[in-house]
mmCIF file of C-alpha atoms and ligand atoms in Angstrom:
data_model
loop_
_atom_site.group_PDB
_atom_site.id
_atom_site.type_symbol
_atom_site.label_atom_id
_atom_site.label_comp_id
_atom_site.label_asym_id
_atom_site.label_seq_id
_atom_site.Cartn_x
_atom_site.Cartn_y
_atom_site.Cartn_z
ATOM 1 C CA MET E 1 -7.448 -73.933 19.228
ATOM 2 C CA ASN E 2 -8.485 -76.550 22.100
ATOM 3 C CA LYS E 3 -6.923 -74.266 24.537
ATOM 4 C CA ILE E 4 -9.156 -71.587 23.746
ATOM 5 C CA LEU E 5 -12.181 -73.905 23.668
ATOM 6 C CA ASN E 6 -11.706 -74.625 27.198
ATOM 7 C CA GLU E 7 -11.156 -71.359 28.489
ATOM 8 C CA LEU E 8 -14.328 -70.168 26.348
ATOM 9 C CA ILE E 9 -16.160 -73.486 28.049
ATOM 10 C CA GLN E 10 -14.846 -71.871 31.609
ATOM 11 C CA LEU E 11 -15.431 -69.073 30.870
ATOM 12 C CA GLN E 12 -19.029 -69.394 30.040
ATOM 13 C CA GLU E 13 -19.110 -72.004 32.843
ATOM 14 C CA LEU E 14 -18.512 -68.572 35.043
ATOM 15 C CA GLU E 15 -20.833 -66.158 33.758
ATOM 16 C CA PHE E 16 -23.159 -68.262 34.510
ATOM 17 C CA ALA E 17 -22.307 -69.304 38.111
ATOM 18 C CA LEU E 18 -22.113 -65.755 38.212
ATOM 19 C CA MET E 19 -26.033 -65.431 37.192
ATOM 20 C CA GLU E 20 -26.956 -68.211 39.703
ATOM 21 C CA GLN E 21 -25.116 -66.601 42.776
ATOM 22 C CA ARG E 22 -26.805 -62.940 42.276
ATOM 23 C CA GLN E 23 -29.928 -64.538 42.664
ATOM 24 C CA LEU E 24 -28.172 -65.682 46.249
ATOM 25 C CA VAL E 25 -26.536 -62.260 46.540
ATOM 26 C CA ASP E 26 -23.520 -64.244 48.503
ATOM 27 C CA GLU E 27 -20.818 -61.483 47.476
ATOM 28 C CA SER E 28 -17.575 -63.219 48.381
ATOM 29 C CA ARG E 29 -18.505 -65.681 46.200
ATOM 30 C CA LEU E 30 -19.540 -63.144 42.939
ATOM 31 C CA ALA E 31 -16.386 -61.259 44.024
ATOM 32 C CA ASP E 32 -14.338 -63.842 43.480
ATOM 33 C CA LEU E 33 -16.411 -64.867 39.874
ATOM 34 C CA GLU E 34 -15.872 -61.115 39.024
ATOM 35 C CA LYS E 35 -12.112 -61.391 38.825
ATOM 36 C CA SER E 36 -11.965 -65.465 37.560
ATOM 37 C CA ILE E 37 -14.039 -64.085 35.219
ATOM 38 C CA ALA E 38 -11.461 -60.996 34.321
ATOM 39 C CA THR E 39 -8.651 -63.034 34.505
ATOM 40 C CA LEU E 40 -9.847 -66.050 31.449
ATOM 41 C CA MET E 41 -10.846 -62.598 29.754
ATOM 42 C CA ALA E 42 -8.059 -61.379 29.549
ATOM 43 C CA ASP E 43 -5.859 -64.503 28.544
ATOM 44 C CA LEU E 44 -8.044 -64.507 25.883
ATOM 45 C CA PRO E 45 -6.469 -63.301 22.218
ATOM 46 C CA ASP E 46 -8.146 -59.406 22.256
ATOM 47 C CA ASN E 47 -11.026 -60.790 18.483
ATOM 48 C CA ILE E 48 -11.486 -64.242 20.984
ATOM 49 C CA ALA E 49 -12.766 -62.122 23.450
ATOM 50 C CA ALA E 50 -14.099 -59.446 20.833
ATOM 51 C CA VAL E 51 -16.746 -62.012 19.961
ATOM 52 C CA TYR E 52 -17.352 -63.814 22.943
ATOM 53 C CA SER E 53 -18.440 -60.738 24.520
ATOM 54 C CA ARG E 54 -20.412 -59.243 21.056
ATOM 55 C CA LEU E 55 -22.563 -62.598 21.616
ATOM 56 C CA LYS E 56 -22.847 -62.488 24.908
ATOM 57 C CA ARG E 57 -25.130 -59.261 23.895
ATOM 58 C CA GLN E 58 -27.248 -61.752 22.359
ATOM 59 C CA GLY E 59 -27.636 -63.491 24.973
ATOM 60 C CA PRO E 60 -25.839 -66.579 26.454
ATOM 61 C CA PRO E 61 -25.395 -69.450 25.597
ATOM 62 C CA VAL E 62 -21.820 -68.712 23.895
ATOM 63 C CA ILE E 63 -20.044 -71.517 23.028
ATOM 64 C CA VAL E 64 -21.969 -74.991 22.988
ATOM 65 C CA ALA E 65 -21.569 -78.467 21.344
ATOM 66 C CA GLU E 66 -21.651 -79.658 17.836
ATOM 67 C CA THR E 67 -23.038 -83.221 18.530
ATOM 68 C CA ASP E 68 -23.611 -85.787 15.577
ATOM 69 C CA GLY E 69 -23.351 -82.767 13.164
ATOM 70 C CA ARG E 70 -25.616 -80.295 14.213
ATOM 71 C CA CYS E 71 -25.716 -77.562 16.648
ATOM 72 C CA SER E 72 -27.445 -78.480 20.181
ATOM 73 C CA ALA E 73 -28.658 -74.634 20.538
ATOM 74 C CA CYS E 74 -30.800 -74.143 17.214
ATOM 75 C CA GLY E 75 -30.597 -77.423 16.258
ATOM 76 C CA MET E 76 -29.689 -76.713 12.936
ATOM 77 C CA SER E 77 -28.021 -79.598 11.156
ATOM 78 C CA LEU E 78 -23.989 -79.043 10.031
ATOM 79 C CA PRO E 79 -21.872 -79.583 6.567
ATOM 80 C CA THR E 80 -19.504 -82.249 6.538
ATOM 81 C CA SER E 81 -16.709 -79.882 6.731
ATOM 82 C CA GLN E 82 -17.830 -77.571 9.044
ATOM 83 C CA VAL E 83 -18.150 -80.590 11.543
ATOM 84 C CA GLY E 84 -15.125 -81.568 10.085
ATOM 85 C CA ALA E 85 -13.041 -78.544 11.380
ATOM 86 C CA ILE E 86 -14.562 -78.402 14.269
ATOM 87 C CA ILE E 87 -13.524 -82.025 15.303
ATOM 88 C CA ALA E 88 -9.783 -80.775 13.825
ATOM 89 C CA ALA E 89 -10.494 -78.087 15.781
ATOM 90 C CA GLU E 90 -7.652 -76.012 14.322
ATOM 91 C CA SER E 91 -9.999 -72.528 13.672
ATOM 92 C CA LEU E 92 -12.621 -70.700 15.611
ATOM 93 C CA GLN E 93 -16.200 -72.100 14.261
ATOM 94 C CA ARG E 94 -19.541 -70.589 14.799
ATOM 95 C CA CYS E 95 -22.990 -71.751 13.870
ATOM 96 C CA GLN E 96 -24.201 -70.619 10.427
ATOM 97 C CA ASN E 97 -27.892 -70.088 11.751
ATOM 98 C CA CYS E 98 -27.469 -68.708 15.107
ATOM 99 C CA ASN E 99 -23.364 -67.759 15.081
ATOM 100 C CA ARG E 100 -23.047 -69.195 18.550
ATOM 101 C CA ILE E 101 -18.978 -70.904 19.131
ATOM 102 C CA LEU E 102 -19.233 -75.041 18.652
ATOM 103 C CA TYR E 103 -17.153 -77.511 19.759
ATOM 104 C CA HIS E 104 -17.081 -80.791 19.258
ATOM 105 C CA LEU E 105 -18.713 -83.713 22.060
ATOM 106 C CA GLU E 106 -18.658 -86.526 21.499
ATOM 107 C CA ALA E 107 -22.115 -88.224 23.189
ATOM 108 C CA ALA E 108 -24.314 -85.522 24.685
ATOM 109 C CA PRO E 109 -26.898 -86.195 27.537
ATOM 110 C CA ARG E 110 -30.231 -86.585 25.430
ATOM 111 C CA GLN E 111 -33.643 -86.925 27.184
ATOM 112 C CA SER E 112 -35.830 -89.114 26.845
ATOM 113 C CA PRO E 113 -38.502 -88.362 24.148
ATOM 114 C CA SER E 114 -41.044 -90.869 26.079
ATOM 115 C CA ASP E 115 -40.860 -88.110 28.785
ATOM 116 C CA PRO E 116 -43.888 -88.774 31.603
ATOM 117 C CA ARG E 117 -44.677 -85.871 31.976
ATOM 118 C CA GLN E 118 -45.433 -84.658 28.819
ATOM 119 C CA LYS E 119 -49.176 -87.283 29.370
ATOM 120 C CA ARG E 120 -50.979 -83.893 31.642
ATOM 121 C CA ALA E 121 -50.965 -79.911 31.464
ATOM 122 C CA GLN E 122 -49.362 -78.844 34.750
ATOM 123 C CA ALA E 123 -48.745 -75.749 37.219
ATOM 124 C CA GLY E 124 -46.365 -75.043 39.782
ATOM 125 C CA VAL E 125 -43.116 -77.545 40.309
ATOM 126 C CA ALA E 126 -45.129 -80.519 38.621
ATOM 127 C CA ARG E 127 -43.723 -78.511 35.330
ATOM 128 C CA PHE E 128 -40.618 -79.325 36.292
ATOM 129 C CA SER E 129 -40.240 -82.550 37.784
ATOM 130 C CA SER E 130 -42.502 -86.105 39.166
ATOM 131 C CA VAL E 131 -43.151 -87.788 42.425
ATOM 132 C CA ASP E 132 -40.890 -90.661 40.259
ATOM 133 C CA LEU E 133 -37.479 -88.018 40.478
ATOM 134 C CA MET E 134 -38.083 -87.637 44.378
ATOM 135 C CA LEU E 135 -35.358 -90.062 46.534
ATOM 136 C CA PRO E 136 -35.619 -89.902 50.425
ATOM 137 C CA ARG E 137 -32.096 -90.750 51.499
ATOM 138 C CA LEU E 138 -29.175 -90.485 49.123
ATOM 139 C CA GLU E 139 -27.176 -93.703 49.398
ATOM 140 C CA ALA E 140 -24.251 -90.982 48.300
ATOM 141 C CA ASP E 141 -21.462 -89.767 50.774
ATOM 142 C CA SER E 142 -19.923 -87.223 48.292
ATOM 143 C CA GLY E 143 -21.981 -84.757 45.582
ATOM 144 C CA ARG E 144 -20.194 -87.118 43.006
ATOM 145 C CA ASP E 145 -21.505 -90.243 43.968
ATOM 146 C CA ALA E 146 -25.258 -87.919 44.954
ATOM 147 C CA ILE E 147 -24.779 -86.683 41.284
ATOM 148 C CA VAL E 148 -24.453 -90.351 39.569
ATOM 149 C CA GLU E 149 -27.054 -91.902 41.726
ATOM 150 C CA LEU E 150 -29.185 -88.656 41.256
ATOM 151 C CA SER E 151 -28.160 -89.720 37.223
ATOM 152 C CA GLU E 152 -28.900 -93.380 37.553
ATOM 153 C CA LEU E 153 -32.959 -92.447 38.597
ATOM 154 C CA LEU E 154 -33.394 -90.130 35.658
ATOM 155 C CA ALA E 155 -32.729 -92.534 33.739
ATOM 156 C CA ALA E 156 -34.338 -95.029 35.672
ATOM 157 C CA GLN E 157 -37.714 -93.356 35.460
ATOM 158 C CA GLY E 158 -37.213 -93.177 31.635
ATOM 159 C CA PHE E 159 -36.099 -89.097 31.822
ATOM 160 C CA VAL E 160 -32.493 -89.279 29.741
ATOM 161 C CA GLU E 161 -31.507 -91.625 27.605
ATOM 162 C CA ASN E 162 -28.569 -92.411 29.802
ATOM 163 C CA PRO E 163 -27.288 -91.731 32.931
ATOM 164 C CA GLU E 164 -23.435 -91.388 31.657
ATOM 165 C CA PRO E 165 -23.025 -88.632 30.212
ATOM 166 C CA LEU E 166 -25.571 -86.734 32.222
ATOM 167 C CA ALA E 167 -23.307 -87.226 34.960
ATOM 168 C CA SER E 168 -20.253 -86.178 33.282
ATOM 169 C CA ALA E 169 -21.356 -83.040 31.857
ATOM 170 C CA ALA E 170 -22.637 -82.261 35.633
ATOM 171 C CA LEU E 171 -19.125 -83.186 36.975
ATOM 172 C CA ARG E 172 -17.339 -81.037 34.818
ATOM 173 C CA ARG E 173 -19.679 -78.549 35.671
ATOM 174 C CA GLU E 174 -18.880 -78.898 38.942
ATOM 175 C CA ALA E 175 -14.977 -79.114 38.523
ATOM 176 C CA SER E 176 -15.331 -75.240 36.908
ATOM 177 C CA ALA E 177 -17.032 -74.123 39.553
ATOM 178 C CA PRO E 178 -19.504 -76.160 42.556
ATOM 179 C CA THR E 179 -22.678 -75.792 43.365
ATOM 180 C CA ALA E 180 -23.025 -76.518 46.782
ATOM 181 C CA LEU E 181 -24.774 -73.362 47.531
ATOM 182 C CA GLY E 182 -24.996 -72.604 51.701
ATOM 183 C CA HIS E 183 -27.878 -72.876 53.137
ATOM 184 C CA GLY E 184 -27.562 -77.090 52.854
ATOM 185 C CA LEU E 185 -28.712 -76.811 49.355
ATOM 186 C CA ALA E 186 -26.536 -77.590 46.833
ATOM 187 C CA ILE E 187 -28.589 -77.311 42.958
ATOM 188 C CA PRO E 188 -25.528 -79.155 40.152
ATOM 189 C CA HIS E 189 -26.745 -79.047 37.414
ATOM 190 C CA VAL E 190 -26.599 -79.420 32.641
ATOM 191 C CA ARG E 191 -27.401 -77.777 30.021
ATOM 192 C CA GLY E 192 -27.557 -77.839 26.524
ATOM 193 C CA VAL E 193 -29.597 -81.231 26.863
ATOM 194 C CA GLU E 194 -30.877 -81.999 24.048
ATOM 195 C CA GLY E 195 -34.748 -82.767 23.304
ATOM 196 C CA GLY E 196 -36.889 -82.551 26.344
ATOM 197 C CA GLY E 197 -38.356 -79.981 29.072
ATOM 198 C CA LEU E 198 -36.504 -78.161 31.904
ATOM 199 C CA THR E 199 -36.482 -81.137 34.516
ATOM 200 C CA PHE E 200 -34.938 -81.624 38.055
ATOM 201 C CA ALA E 201 -34.289 -85.058 40.781
ATOM 202 C CA LEU E 202 -34.048 -83.848 44.317
ATOM 203 C CA GLY E 203 -32.204 -85.637 46.532
ATOM 204 C CA LEU E 204 -32.626 -85.904 50.083
ATOM 205 C CA LYS E 205 -29.667 -86.677 52.572
ATOM 206 C CA PRO E 206 -30.402 -85.747 56.243
ATOM 207 C CA ASP E 207 -27.216 -86.369 57.636
ATOM 208 C CA GLY E 208 -25.214 -84.203 55.060
ATOM 209 C CA LEU E 209 -22.233 -85.088 52.947
ATOM 210 C CA LYS E 210 -19.481 -83.014 51.752
ATOM 211 C CA PHE E 211 -20.649 -81.575 48.184
ATOM 212 C CA ASP E 212 -17.330 -81.066 46.825
ATOM 213 C CA PRO E 213 -13.712 -80.905 48.727
ATOM 214 C CA SER E 214 -13.864 -77.375 49.390
ATOM 215 C CA ALA E 215 -17.240 -77.019 51.257
ATOM 216 C CA LYS E 216 -17.654 -75.275 54.237
ATOM 217 C CA GLU E 217 -21.113 -77.132 54.984
ATOM 218 C CA PRO E 218 -22.362 -79.767 54.769
ATOM 219 C CA ALA E 219 -25.577 -80.616 51.631
ATOM 220 C CA ASN E 220 -28.108 -81.755 52.860
ATOM 221 C CA VAL E 221 -30.897 -80.495 49.727
ATOM 222 C CA ILE E 222 -29.885 -81.533 46.642
ATOM 223 C CA PHE E 223 -31.295 -80.061 43.296
ATOM 224 C CA PHE E 224 -30.139 -81.925 40.041
ATOM 225 C CA MET E 225 -31.258 -79.887 37.103
ATOM 226 C CA VAL E 226 -31.659 -80.649 33.997
ATOM 227 C CA ILE E 227 -31.424 -77.721 31.112
ATOM 228 C CA PRO E 228 -31.894 -77.473 27.929
ATOM 229 C CA ALA E 229 -30.662 -75.562 25.906
ATOM 230 C CA ALA E 230 -33.515 -73.121 24.955
ATOM 231 C CA ALA E 231 -34.349 -72.722 28.814
ATOM 232 C CA SER E 232 -31.765 -70.707 30.484
ATOM 233 C CA SER E 233 -34.108 -67.754 31.459
ATOM 234 C CA PHE E 234 -36.806 -70.498 32.808
ATOM 235 C CA TYR E 235 -34.336 -72.097 34.368
ATOM 236 C CA LEU E 236 -32.948 -68.980 36.475
ATOM 237 C CA ARG E 237 -36.561 -68.569 37.553
ATOM 238 C CA LEU E 238 -37.342 -71.996 39.509
ATOM 239 C CA LEU E 239 -33.589 -72.224 40.388
ATOM 240 C CA SER E 240 -34.738 -68.493 42.816
ATOM 241 C CA GLY E 241 -37.833 -70.097 43.777
ATOM 242 C CA LEU E 242 -36.347 -73.342 45.250
ATOM 243 C CA ILE E 243 -33.833 -71.280 46.187
ATOM 244 C CA GLU E 244 -35.847 -68.224 47.532
ATOM 245 C CA THR E 245 -38.789 -71.678 49.728
ATOM 246 C CA PHE E 246 -35.473 -73.563 50.822
ATOM 247 C CA ARG E 247 -32.962 -71.104 52.451
ATOM 248 C CA GLU E 248 -35.120 -71.276 54.845
ATOM 249 C CA GLU E 249 -34.403 -73.806 57.913
ATOM 250 C CA THR E 250 -37.770 -74.600 59.122
ATOM 251 C CA ALA E 251 -39.035 -75.234 55.113
ATOM 252 C CA ARG E 252 -35.573 -78.253 54.682
ATOM 253 C CA GLY E 253 -36.789 -79.668 58.174
ATOM 254 C CA LYS E 254 -39.774 -80.131 56.359
ATOM 255 C CA LEU E 255 -38.297 -81.503 53.576
ATOM 256 C CA LEU E 256 -36.002 -83.367 54.910
ATOM 257 C CA ASP E 257 -38.603 -85.177 57.683
ATOM 258 C CA CYS E 258 -40.123 -86.976 54.377
ATOM 259 C CA GLU E 259 -38.998 -90.366 54.099
ATOM 260 C CA THR E 260 -41.109 -91.157 51.140
ATOM 261 C CA PRO E 261 -41.215 -90.289 47.390
ATOM 262 C CA GLU E 262 -44.864 -89.658 47.900
ATOM 263 C CA LYS E 263 -44.253 -87.419 50.971
ATOM 264 C CA MET E 264 -41.902 -85.601 49.517
ATOM 265 C CA TRP E 265 -43.369 -84.579 47.006
ATOM 266 C CA LYS E 266 -46.607 -83.475 49.132
ATOM 267 C CA VAL E 267 -44.779 -81.372 50.569
ATOM 268 C CA LEU E 268 -42.266 -79.965 47.546
ATOM 269 C CA SER E 269 -44.879 -79.231 45.929
ATOM 270 C CA LYS E 270 -46.595 -77.321 48.986
ATOM 271 C CA LEU E 271 -43.937 -75.077 50.167
ATOM 272 C CA THR E 272 -43.444 -74.181 46.737
ATOM 273 C CA ALA E 273 -46.111 -73.352 45.655
ATOM 274 C CA LYS E 274 -45.856 -69.380 46.479
ATOM 275 C CA THR E 275 -42.178 -69.450 45.286
ATOM 276 C CA ILE E 276 -42.844 -71.034 41.145
ATOM 277 C CA HIS E 277 -45.406 -70.348 39.594
HETATM 278 ZN ZN1 ZN V 301 -26.687 -73.130 15.799
#
């Protein structure tokens, strides 16, 4: 069953990657992803593939983590006997409340209950980030290090409780389908984070870094997103707004010229005024 659960998680990541690539309309990546999804589906036992398809029609996510005895999608507290069965992973376990497939995750990333943004009402990009989450010069030289650096920033500024589970969840996501999108952009992310709202940190690397071993061009604008389980459709709107703005070289250039978080925040807010509502 562990193999099947891993395949289901991988399948879901590919489906999310496919939705993301549709925002970019990168035809070559679309075909690759569709092929990988078909291969994984064919590899699953028929009854499990049927459950997956049925749940997908109800709306993603299909497979979610159980942490501390709770379903991370709907928050329902699960019976102790079922938690045991989820950990043992000998049979497919589903949440009795939301029907989703469950797998065990020891330490889920959590957003901090003292999210600094809760204090004020906001519009535009300020709903999703803050001047405190702008990093004008990343020290990182790789996607991996950039993810660690931005996770530490999110924790240091009080947006997440602990940077390690966040960074490792983002790196697992990268392993299944890299998030370097071309145009110098990379949008690593972690889905299903408990508590808080949709949040991103932004790191710049004017000279560029090799985001993943297969990346064809360097990335220099890196948005690291923390996505709560309930924010899937919201997230795609934010993602497409950021991509629409920053696939333009002039917009990226204006951002990369910024040398302080304050300047970055001002430029980001101005450039996304029309694309992020
Ligand atoms: Zn549930």
